[in-house]
Short mmCIF file of C-alpha atoms in Angstrom, two decimals:
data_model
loop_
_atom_site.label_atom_id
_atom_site.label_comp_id
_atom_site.label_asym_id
_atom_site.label_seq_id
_atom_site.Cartn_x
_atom_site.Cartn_y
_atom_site.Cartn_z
CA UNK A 1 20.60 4.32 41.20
CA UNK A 2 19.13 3.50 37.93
CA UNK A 3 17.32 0.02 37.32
CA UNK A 4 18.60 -1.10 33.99
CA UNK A 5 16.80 -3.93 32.14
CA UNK A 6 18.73 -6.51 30.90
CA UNK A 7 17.65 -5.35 27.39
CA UNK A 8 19.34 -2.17 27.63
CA UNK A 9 22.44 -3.47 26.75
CA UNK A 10 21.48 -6.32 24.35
CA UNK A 11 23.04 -5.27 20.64
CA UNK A 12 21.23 -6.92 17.55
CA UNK A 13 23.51 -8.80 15.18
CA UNK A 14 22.83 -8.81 11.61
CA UNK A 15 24.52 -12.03 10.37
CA UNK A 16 24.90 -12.78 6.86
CA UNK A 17 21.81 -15.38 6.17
CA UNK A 18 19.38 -12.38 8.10
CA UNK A 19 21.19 -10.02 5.73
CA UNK A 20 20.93 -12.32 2.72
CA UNK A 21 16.94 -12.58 3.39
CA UNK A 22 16.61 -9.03 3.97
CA UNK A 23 18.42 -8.46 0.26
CA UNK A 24 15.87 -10.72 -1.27
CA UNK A 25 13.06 -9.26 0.16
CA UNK A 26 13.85 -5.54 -0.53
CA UNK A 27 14.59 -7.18 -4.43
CA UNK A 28 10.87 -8.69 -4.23
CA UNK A 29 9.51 -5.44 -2.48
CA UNK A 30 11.21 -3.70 -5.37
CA UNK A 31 9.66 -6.07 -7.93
CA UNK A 32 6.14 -5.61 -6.23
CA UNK A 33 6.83 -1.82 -6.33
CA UNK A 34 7.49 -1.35 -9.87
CA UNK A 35 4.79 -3.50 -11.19
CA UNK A 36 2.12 -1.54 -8.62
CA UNK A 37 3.45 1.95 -10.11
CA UNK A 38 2.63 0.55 -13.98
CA UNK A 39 -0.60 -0.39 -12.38
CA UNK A 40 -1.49 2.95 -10.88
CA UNK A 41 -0.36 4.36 -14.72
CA UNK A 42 -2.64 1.93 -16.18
CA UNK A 43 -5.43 2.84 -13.85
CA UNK A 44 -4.90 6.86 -14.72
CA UNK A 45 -4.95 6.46 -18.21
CA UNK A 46 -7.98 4.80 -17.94
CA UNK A 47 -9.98 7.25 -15.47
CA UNK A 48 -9.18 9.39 -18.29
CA UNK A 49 -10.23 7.75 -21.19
CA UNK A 50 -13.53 7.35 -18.69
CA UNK A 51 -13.50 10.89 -17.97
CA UNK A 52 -13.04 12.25 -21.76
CA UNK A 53 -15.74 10.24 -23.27
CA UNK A 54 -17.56 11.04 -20.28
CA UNK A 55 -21.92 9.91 -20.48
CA UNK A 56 -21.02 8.67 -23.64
CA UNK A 57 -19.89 5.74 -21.41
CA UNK A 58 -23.52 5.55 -19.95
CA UNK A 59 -25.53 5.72 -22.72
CA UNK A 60 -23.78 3.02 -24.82
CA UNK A 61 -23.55 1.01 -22.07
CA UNK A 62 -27.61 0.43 -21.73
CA UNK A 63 -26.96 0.18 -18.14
CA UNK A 64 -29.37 1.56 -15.99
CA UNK A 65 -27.02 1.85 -13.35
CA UNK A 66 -24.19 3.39 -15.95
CA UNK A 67 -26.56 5.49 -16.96
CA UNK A 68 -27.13 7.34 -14.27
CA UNK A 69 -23.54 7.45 -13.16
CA UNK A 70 -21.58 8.18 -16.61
CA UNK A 71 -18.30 7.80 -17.19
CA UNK A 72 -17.22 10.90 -15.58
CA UNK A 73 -17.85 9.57 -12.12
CA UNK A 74 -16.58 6.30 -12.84
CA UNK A 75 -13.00 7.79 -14.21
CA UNK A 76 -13.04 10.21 -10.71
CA UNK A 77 -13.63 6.58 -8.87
CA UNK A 78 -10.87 5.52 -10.62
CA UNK A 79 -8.31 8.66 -9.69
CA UNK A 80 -9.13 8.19 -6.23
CA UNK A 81 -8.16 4.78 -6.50
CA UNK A 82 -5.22 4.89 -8.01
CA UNK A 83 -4.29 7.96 -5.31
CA UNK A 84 -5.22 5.56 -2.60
CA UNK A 85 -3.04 2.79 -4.70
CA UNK A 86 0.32 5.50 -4.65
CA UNK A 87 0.84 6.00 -0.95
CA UNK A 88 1.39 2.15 -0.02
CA UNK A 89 3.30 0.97 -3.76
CA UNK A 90 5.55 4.28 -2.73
CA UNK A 91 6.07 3.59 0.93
CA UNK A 92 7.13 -0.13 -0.55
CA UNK A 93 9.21 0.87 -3.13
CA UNK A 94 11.45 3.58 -0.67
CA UNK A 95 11.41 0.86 1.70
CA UNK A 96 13.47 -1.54 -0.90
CA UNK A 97 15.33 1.09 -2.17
CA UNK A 98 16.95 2.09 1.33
CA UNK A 99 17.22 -1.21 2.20
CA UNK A 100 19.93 -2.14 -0.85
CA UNK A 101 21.45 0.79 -0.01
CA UNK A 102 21.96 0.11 3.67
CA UNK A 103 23.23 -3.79 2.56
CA UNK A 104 25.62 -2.03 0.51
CA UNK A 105 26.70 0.89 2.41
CA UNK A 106 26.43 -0.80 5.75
CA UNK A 107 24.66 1.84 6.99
CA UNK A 108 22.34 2.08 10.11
CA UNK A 109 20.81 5.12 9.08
CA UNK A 110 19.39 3.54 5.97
CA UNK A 111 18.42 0.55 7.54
CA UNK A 112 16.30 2.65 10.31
CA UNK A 113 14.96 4.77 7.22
CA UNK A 114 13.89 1.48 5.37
CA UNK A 115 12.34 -0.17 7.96
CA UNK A 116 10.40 3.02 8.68
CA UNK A 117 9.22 3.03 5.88
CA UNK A 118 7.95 -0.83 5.88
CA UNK A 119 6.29 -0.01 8.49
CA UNK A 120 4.49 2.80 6.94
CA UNK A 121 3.16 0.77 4.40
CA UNK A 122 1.85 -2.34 6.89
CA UNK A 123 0.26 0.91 8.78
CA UNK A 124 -1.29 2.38 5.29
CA UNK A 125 -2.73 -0.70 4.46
CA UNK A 126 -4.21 -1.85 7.71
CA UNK A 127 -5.82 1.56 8.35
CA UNK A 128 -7.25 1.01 4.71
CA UNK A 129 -8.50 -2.37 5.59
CA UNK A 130 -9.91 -0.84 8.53
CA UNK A 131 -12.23 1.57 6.68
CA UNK A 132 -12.87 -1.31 3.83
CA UNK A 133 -14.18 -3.57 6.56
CA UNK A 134 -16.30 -0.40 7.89
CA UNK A 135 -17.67 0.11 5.01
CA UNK A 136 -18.41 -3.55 3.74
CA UNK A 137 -20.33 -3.41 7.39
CA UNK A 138 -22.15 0.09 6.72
CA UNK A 139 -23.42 -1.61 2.97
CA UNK A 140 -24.33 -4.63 4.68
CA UNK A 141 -26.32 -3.29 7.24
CA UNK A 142 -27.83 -0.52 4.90
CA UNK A 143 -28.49 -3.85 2.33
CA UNK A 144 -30.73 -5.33 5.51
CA UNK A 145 -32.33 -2.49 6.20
CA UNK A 146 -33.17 -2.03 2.63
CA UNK A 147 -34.47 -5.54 2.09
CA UNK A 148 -36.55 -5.13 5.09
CA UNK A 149 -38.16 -1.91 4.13
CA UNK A 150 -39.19 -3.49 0.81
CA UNK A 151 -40.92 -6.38 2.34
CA UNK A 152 -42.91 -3.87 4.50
#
């Protein structure tokens, strides 16, 4: 004899205001989407504008710091970044797209897809907040430990 929980046989109704929120917010994730992909463009064309005129970048700049760096490394920075940028804006974006097509179709299969994808991009983003924090905490400490060692 099998214990069943009462939520085994509870069914999830979609009514039309749910349905008219989730349309909005796919057309805002959409929005968001499309503006974060011109952003990652923006950011490319840049690293390579950075990258072709290279420690020409560092020189002009009179920049110790630049100096040493050029702009070579600061157009690579800027690659990564926009790579790091893709992953969330495209996990957003699929997310919106499968979730007008589900309104439209009525389709469960789209809906799961969509929402697996939301969650994709709330997982993306927290792991990236995770290593942000880390790091901010790694540059502080490193910060403290440099002050310190200059007052010795």
């Amino acid at each position: 004899m099998e214990n069943n929980s009462p939520f085994d046989s509870f069914e999830l109704q979609f009514s039309p205001v749910a349905q008219s929120f989730f349309r909005e917010t796919a057309k805002w994730a959409k929005f968001i989407s499309i503006v974060g992909f011109i952003f990652i463009g923006l950011y490319v064309l840049i690293a390579l504008m950075m990258i072709a005129a290279g420690s020409t970048i560092g020189a002009m700049s009179g920049n110790p710091m630049m100096g040493a760096m050029g702009g070579t490394t600061l157009g690579i920075i800027y690659l990564v970044g926009a790579l790091l940028y893709f992953f969330p804006i495209r996990y957003l974006y699929l997310f919106s797209s499968k979730a007008l097509t589900a309104l439209e179709s009525k389709s469960t299969d789209y809906l799961t897809d969509s929402l697996e994808n939301l969650k994709s991009h709330y997982k993306f983003m927290g792991i990236l907040m995770i290593v942000v924090i880390g790091l901010m905490i790694l540059g502080f400490i490193f910060g403290i430990a440099g002050a310190f060692a200059a007052t010795m």
